[in-house]
Amino acid sequence: MKFKKLLLAIFTVSLVSVSCQQEDVETTTPDAEAEAISQDKVSKAVLAKLEALNLNTENVEISEFLLPDGTKKQTFIIEGDIAIDAEQLDAMQPGNITSKQYRTYNLVSAPRTINIVGWTGTGFGQNLTQKQRDALQAAVDNYNELNIGLTFTLEFSTNQAAADILVFQNPNGNAGGVAGFPSRGNPYGFVQIFSGMEQFSLGTNTHVMAHEIGHTLGLRHTDWFTRQSCGRPSFGELANPSGAVHIPGTPFRLDPDSIMLSCFSANEDGEFGENDVVALDYLY
């Protein structure tokens, strides 16, 4: 049974909550988006593009995403733990797919092998703790046990060049993590795990690792339309699903066992729910 839920991207941070939203609106140019991301307030043009992709336009934040060389890149933080920069936002286009577990229109090309590197060096952020390494290993093992069209390798090193997905710790003291969506058939390249996860169990750390990797493969929050796992009231379908593609065979409403819920409890076991397995098997 789930008890108190925590935002996947935040604990006491100012990076706000997480979900996914609505219909066709005008698109914007890269220049307009680049200009918007340099301002304190997210522009209406950017919000319109996010809305067209059915991403949640409430509480969109402009934040600095830590990069592997220690530099920071301004990004939009959407739904609390999804990072999208201006260039990627411009490249993401609503599709025409008729086919909930939900996914984006952007998926990873399959079959293929995805190389995950857990960072062990210094120079940016911090290396993964032993608990985080164990959690990442467990999450990767769980993905490989699905026997889908994606195979995952894992090494703990400073070999960033070998990484399709680099997993590293952000020492900000918060709980949760941040990742992004695929682009051009490749998974999102970075997963940040916040250092506050050290206070949680191995199972909860495994849950967060698997959740953020799920985003890099194109999975969206299972309850993007209500954020019910975060304690919000449960409404009906609030948005046109043209940008949040329902995955056949999965429920349209809250699945309390899904690893892709917007918020997580302090007592997760890190295992995929039944419908997570259905979703990943269908997609890959």
CSV table of C-alpha atoms in Angstrom, one decimal, residues 12-282:
chain,number,residue,atom,x,y,z
A,12,THR,CA,12.3,20.8,-0.9
A,13,VAL,CA,13.4,22.2,-4.2
A,14,SER,CA,11.8,24.9,-6.3
A,15,LEU,CA,11.6,22.6,-9.4
A,16,VAL,CA,7.9,22.1,-9.5
A,17,SER,CA,5.5,19.2,-10.1
A,18,VAL,CA,5.1,16.8,-12.9
A,19,SER,CA,2.4,15.7,-15.4
A,20,CYS,CA,1.5,16.0,-19.2
A,21,GLN,CA,-1.0,18.0,-21.3
A,22,GLN,CA,-2.9,19.1,-24.4
A,23,GLU,CA,-3.8,19.9,-28.0
A,24,ASP,CA,-2.8,21.6,-31.3
A,25,VAL,CA,-1.4,25.1,-31.0
A,26,GLU,CA,1.0,27.1,-33.1
A,27,THR,CA,4.6,26.0,-33.0
A,28,THR,CA,7.5,28.4,-32.3
A,29,THR,CA,10.9,28.9,-33.9
A,30,PRO,CA,14.1,27.8,-32.2
A,31,ASP,CA,15.1,31.4,-31.8
A,32,ALA,CA,11.9,32.3,-30.0
A,33,GLU,CA,12.4,29.4,-27.7
A,34,ALA,CA,16.0,30.2,-27.0
A,35,GLU,CA,15.0,33.7,-26.2
A,36,ALA,CA,12.3,32.5,-23.9
A,37,ILE,CA,14.6,30.2,-21.9
A,38,SER,CA,16.9,33.1,-21.1
A,39,GLN,CA,14.1,35.0,-19.5
A,40,ASP,CA,12.8,34.6,-15.9
A,41,LYS,CA,9.3,33.8,-17.2
A,42,VAL,CA,8.4,31.0,-19.6
A,43,SER,CA,6.9,32.7,-22.7
A,44,LYS,CA,3.4,32.0,-24.1
A,45,ALA,CA,5.0,30.6,-27.3
A,46,VAL,CA,6.9,28.0,-25.3
A,47,LEU,CA,3.8,27.1,-23.3
A,48,ALA,CA,1.9,26.7,-26.5
A,49,LYS,CA,4.4,24.3,-27.9
A,50,LEU,CA,4.4,22.3,-24.6
A,51,GLU,CA,0.6,22.2,-24.7
A,52,ALA,CA,0.7,21.0,-28.3
A,53,LEU,CA,2.8,18.1,-27.1
A,54,ASN,CA,0.3,17.4,-24.2
A,55,LEU,CA,2.9,18.3,-21.6
A,56,ASN,CA,1.7,19.8,-18.5
A,57,THR,CA,1.9,23.6,-18.8
A,58,GLU,CA,1.3,24.2,-15.1
A,59,ASN,CA,4.4,25.2,-13.0
A,60,VAL,CA,6.9,25.0,-15.9
A,61,GLU,CA,10.2,26.2,-14.6
A,62,ILE,CA,13.4,27.5,-16.2
A,63,SER,CA,16.2,25.7,-14.4
A,64,GLU,CA,19.8,24.8,-14.8
A,65,PHE,CA,20.5,21.2,-15.8
A,66,LEU,CA,23.8,19.9,-14.6
A,67,LEU,CA,26.0,18.6,-17.4
A,68,PRO,CA,28.7,15.9,-17.2
A,69,ASP,CA,31.5,18.5,-17.5
A,70,GLY,CA,30.2,20.4,-14.5
A,71,THR,CA,28.7,23.2,-16.6
A,72,LYS,CA,25.0,23.9,-16.5
A,73,LYS,CA,22.5,24.3,-19.3
A,74,GLN,CA,19.3,26.2,-19.1
A,75,THR,CA,16.3,23.9,-19.6
A,76,PHE,CA,12.6,23.8,-19.0
A,77,ILE,CA,11.6,21.5,-16.2
A,78,ILE,CA,8.2,20.0,-16.8
A,79,GLU,CA,6.2,17.8,-14.5
A,80,GLY,CA,8.9,18.0,-12.0
A,81,ASP,CA,11.5,15.5,-13.4
A,82,ILE,CA,11.5,16.0,-17.1
A,83,ALA,CA,14.1,18.2,-18.7
A,84,ILE,CA,13.6,19.6,-22.2
A,85,ASP,CA,15.9,22.3,-23.6
A,86,ALA,CA,14.9,24.8,-26.4
A,87,GLU,CA,16.5,22.8,-29.2
A,88,GLN,CA,14.8,19.6,-28.2
A,89,LEU,CA,11.5,21.2,-27.7
A,90,ASP,CA,11.7,22.6,-31.2
A,91,ALA,CA,12.5,19.1,-32.6
A,92,MET,CA,9.6,17.4,-30.8
A,93,GLN,CA,6.5,17.4,-33.0
A,94,PRO,CA,3.0,16.1,-32.3
A,95,GLY,CA,2.4,12.9,-34.3
A,96,ASN,CA,-0.6,11.3,-35.8
A,97,ILE,CA,-0.7,8.0,-33.9
A,98,THR,CA,-4.1,6.4,-33.2
A,99,SER,CA,-2.9,3.6,-31.3
A,100,LYS,CA,-2.2,5.3,-21.5
A,101,GLN,CA,0.5,3.7,-19.4
A,102,TYR,CA,1.5,6.6,-21.7
A,103,ARG,CA,4.4,7.4,-24.0
A,104,THR,CA,5.6,10.3,-26.1
A,105,TYR,CA,5.8,10.3,-29.8
A,106,ASN,CA,9.5,10.1,-29.4
A,107,LEU,CA,10.9,6.6,-28.9
A,108,VAL,CA,14.2,4.8,-29.1
A,109,SER,CA,15.0,2.9,-32.3
A,110,ALA,CA,14.9,-0.8,-31.7
A,111,PRO,CA,16.2,-3.4,-31.6
A,112,ARG,CA,19.5,-2.1,-30.1
A,113,THR,CA,21.8,-2.2,-27.2
A,114,ILE,CA,21.8,0.8,-24.8
A,115,ASN,CA,25.0,1.4,-22.8
A,116,ILE,CA,24.5,2.8,-19.4
A,117,VAL,CA,27.4,4.3,-17.5
A,118,GLY,CA,27.2,4.9,-13.7
A,119,TRP,CA,29.6,7.8,-13.0
A,120,THR,CA,32.4,7.0,-10.5
A,121,GLY,CA,34.6,10.0,-11.1
A,122,THR,CA,34.9,13.6,-9.9
A,123,GLY,CA,34.8,16.8,-11.8
A,124,PHE,CA,31.1,17.4,-11.8
A,125,GLY,CA,28.4,16.6,-9.3
A,126,GLN,CA,29.4,13.5,-7.3
A,127,ASN,CA,30.0,9.9,-8.1
A,128,LEU,CA,27.2,7.5,-7.4
A,129,THR,CA,27.1,6.2,-3.8
A,130,GLN,CA,27.3,2.4,-3.2
A,131,LYS,CA,23.5,2.3,-2.6
A,132,GLN,CA,22.9,4.2,-5.9
A,133,ARG,CA,25.2,1.8,-7.8
A,134,ASP,CA,23.3,-1.1,-6.3
A,135,ALA,CA,20.0,0.5,-7.2
A,136,LEU,CA,21.1,1.2,-10.8
A,137,GLN,CA,22.4,-2.4,-11.2
A,138,ALA,CA,19.0,-3.7,-9.9
A,139,ALA,CA,17.1,-1.4,-12.3
A,140,VAL,CA,19.1,-2.4,-15.3
A,141,ASP,CA,18.7,-6.1,-14.4
A,142,ASN,CA,15.0,-5.6,-14.2
A,143,TYR,CA,14.9,-4.0,-17.7
A,144,ASN,CA,17.0,-6.9,-19.1
A,145,GLU,CA,14.7,-9.5,-17.5
A,146,LEU,CA,11.8,-8.1,-19.7
A,147,ASN,CA,13.5,-9.6,-22.8
A,148,ILE,CA,12.3,-6.7,-25.0
A,149,GLY,CA,14.0,-5.3,-28.1
A,150,LEU,CA,16.3,-3.2,-26.0
A,151,THR,CA,19.3,-4.7,-24.2
A,152,PHE,CA,21.1,-2.8,-21.6
A,153,THR,CA,24.7,-2.9,-20.6
A,154,LEU,CA,26.0,-1.3,-17.4
A,155,GLU,CA,29.5,-0.2,-16.4
A,156,PHE,CA,30.6,1.9,-13.4
A,157,SER,CA,33.4,4.2,-14.7
A,158,THR,CA,34.4,7.6,-16.0
A,159,ASN,CA,34.0,6.5,-19.6
A,160,GLN,CA,31.5,9.1,-20.6
A,161,ALA,CA,32.2,8.5,-24.3
A,162,ALA,CA,30.8,4.9,-24.0
A,163,ALA,CA,27.5,6.1,-22.5
A,164,ASP,CA,24.2,6.2,-24.3
A,165,ILE,CA,22.8,7.1,-20.8
A,166,LEU,CA,25.1,8.6,-18.2
A,167,VAL,CA,23.8,8.3,-14.6
A,168,PHE,CA,25.3,10.6,-12.0
A,169,GLN,CA,24.5,12.2,-8.7
A,170,ASN,CA,23.5,15.8,-8.3
A,171,PRO,CA,24.7,16.9,-4.8
A,172,ASN,CA,21.8,19.2,-4.1
A,173,GLY,CA,20.4,17.3,-1.1
A,174,ASN,CA,16.9,16.8,-2.6
A,175,ALA,CA,15.1,13.6,-3.3
A,176,GLY,CA,14.2,12.2,-6.7
A,177,GLY,CA,15.8,12.7,-10.1
A,178,VAL,CA,15.6,14.3,-13.5
A,179,ALA,CA,15.9,12.9,-17.0
A,180,GLY,CA,14.5,13.7,-20.5
A,181,PHE,CA,12.8,12.2,-23.5
A,182,PRO,CA,14.4,10.5,-26.5
A,183,SER,CA,15.2,12.3,-29.6
A,184,ARG,CA,16.3,11.2,-33.1
A,185,GLY,CA,15.8,7.6,-32.1
A,186,ASN,CA,18.3,7.8,-29.2
A,187,PRO,CA,17.5,7.7,-25.5
A,188,TYR,CA,18.0,10.9,-23.5
A,189,GLY,CA,21.7,11.0,-22.5
A,190,PHE,CA,21.6,11.9,-18.9
A,191,VAL,CA,20.0,10.8,-15.6
A,192,GLN,CA,20.6,12.9,-12.5
A,193,ILE,CA,19.9,11.3,-9.2
A,194,PHE,CA,19.7,13.7,-6.3
A,195,SER,CA,21.8,13.1,-3.3
A,196,GLY,CA,18.8,13.1,-0.9
A,197,MET,CA,18.0,9.7,-2.2
A,198,GLU,CA,20.6,8.3,0.1
A,199,GLN,CA,18.1,8.5,3.0
A,200,PHE,CA,15.8,6.1,1.3
A,201,SER,CA,15.9,2.3,0.9
A,202,LEU,CA,17.5,0.4,-1.9
A,203,GLY,CA,14.1,-0.4,-3.2
A,204,THR,CA,13.0,3.2,-3.4
A,205,ASN,CA,16.3,4.1,-5.1
A,206,THR,CA,15.8,1.3,-7.6
A,207,HIS,CA,12.3,2.7,-8.3
A,208,VAL,CA,13.6,6.2,-9.0
A,209,MET,CA,16.4,4.8,-11.2
A,210,ALA,CA,14.0,2.7,-13.2
A,211,HIS,CA,11.5,5.6,-13.4
A,212,GLU,CA,14.1,8.1,-14.8
A,213,ILE,CA,15.4,5.5,-17.3
A,214,GLY,CA,11.8,5.0,-18.4
A,215,HIS,CA,11.6,8.7,-19.3
A,216,THR,CA,14.8,8.4,-21.4
A,217,LEU,CA,13.0,5.6,-23.3
A,218,GLY,CA,9.9,7.7,-23.9
A,219,LEU,CA,7.6,6.7,-21.1
A,220,ARG,CA,5.5,9.4,-19.5
A,221,HIS,CA,3.9,9.5,-16.1
A,222,THR,CA,1.1,7.0,-15.8
A,223,ASP,CA,-1.1,9.6,-14.0
A,224,TRP,CA,-0.1,12.6,-16.0
A,225,PHE,CA,-3.7,13.7,-16.4
A,226,THR,CA,-4.6,13.9,-12.7
A,227,ARG,CA,-1.3,13.6,-10.7
A,228,GLN,CA,-3.4,11.5,-8.3
A,229,SER,CA,-0.3,9.8,-6.9
A,230,CYS,CA,0.8,13.2,-5.6
A,231,GLY,CA,-2.5,13.6,-3.7
A,232,ARG,CA,-4.4,15.6,-6.2
A,233,PRO,CA,-8.1,14.9,-6.7
A,234,SER,CA,-8.9,12.3,-9.4
A,235,PHE,CA,-10.6,13.8,-12.4
A,236,GLY,CA,-11.5,12.2,-15.6
A,237,GLU,CA,-9.4,12.5,-18.7
A,238,LEU,CA,-8.5,16.2,-18.8
A,239,ALA,CA,-6.6,16.5,-22.0
A,240,ASN,CA,-6.8,15.5,-25.6
A,241,PRO,CA,-4.6,12.3,-25.8
A,242,SER,CA,-3.1,13.3,-29.1
A,243,GLY,CA,0.2,14.0,-27.5
A,244,ALA,CA,0.1,11.5,-24.7
A,245,VAL,CA,-0.3,8.2,-26.4
A,246,HIS,CA,-2.2,5.5,-24.6
A,247,ILE,CA,-0.4,2.2,-24.7
A,248,PRO,CA,-2.9,-0.6,-25.6
A,249,GLY,CA,-3.6,-3.1,-22.8
A,250,THR,CA,-2.8,-0.7,-20.0
A,251,PRO,CA,-5.4,1.1,-17.8
A,252,PHE,CA,-6.7,4.6,-18.5
A,253,ARG,CA,-6.8,5.5,-14.8
A,254,LEU,CA,-4.5,5.3,-11.8
A,255,ASP,CA,-2.4,2.2,-11.6
A,256,PRO,CA,-1.0,2.3,-8.1
A,257,ASP,CA,1.7,-0.3,-8.9
A,258,SER,CA,3.2,1.5,-11.9
A,259,ILE,CA,6.8,2.6,-11.6
A,260,MET,CA,6.0,5.6,-13.8
A,261,LEU,CA,3.6,7.3,-11.4
A,262,SER,CA,4.3,11.1,-11.0
A,263,CYS,CA,5.2,10.7,-7.3
A,264,PHE,CA,6.7,7.9,-5.3
A,265,SER,CA,6.4,6.6,-1.7
A,266,ALA,CA,9.1,6.1,0.8
A,267,ASN,CA,8.6,2.3,0.7
A,268,GLU,CA,8.9,1.3,-2.9
A,269,ASP,CA,10.3,-2.1,-3.9
A,270,GLY,CA,11.7,-1.0,-7.3
A,271,GLU,CA,9.9,-3.7,-9.3
A,272,PHE,CA,7.9,-3.1,-12.4
A,273,GLY,CA,4.1,-3.2,-12.1
A,274,GLU,CA,2.2,-5.6,-14.4
A,275,ASN,CA,1.2,-2.8,-16.7
A,276,ASP,CA,4.7,-1.4,-16.9
A,277,VAL,CA,5.7,-4.8,-18.4
A,278,VAL,CA,2.8,-4.7,-20.8
A,279,ALA,CA,3.8,-1.2,-21.9
A,280,LEU,CA,7.5,-1.8,-22.5
A,281,ASP,CA,6.8,-5.1,-24.2
A,282,TYR,CA,4.3,-3.3,-26.6
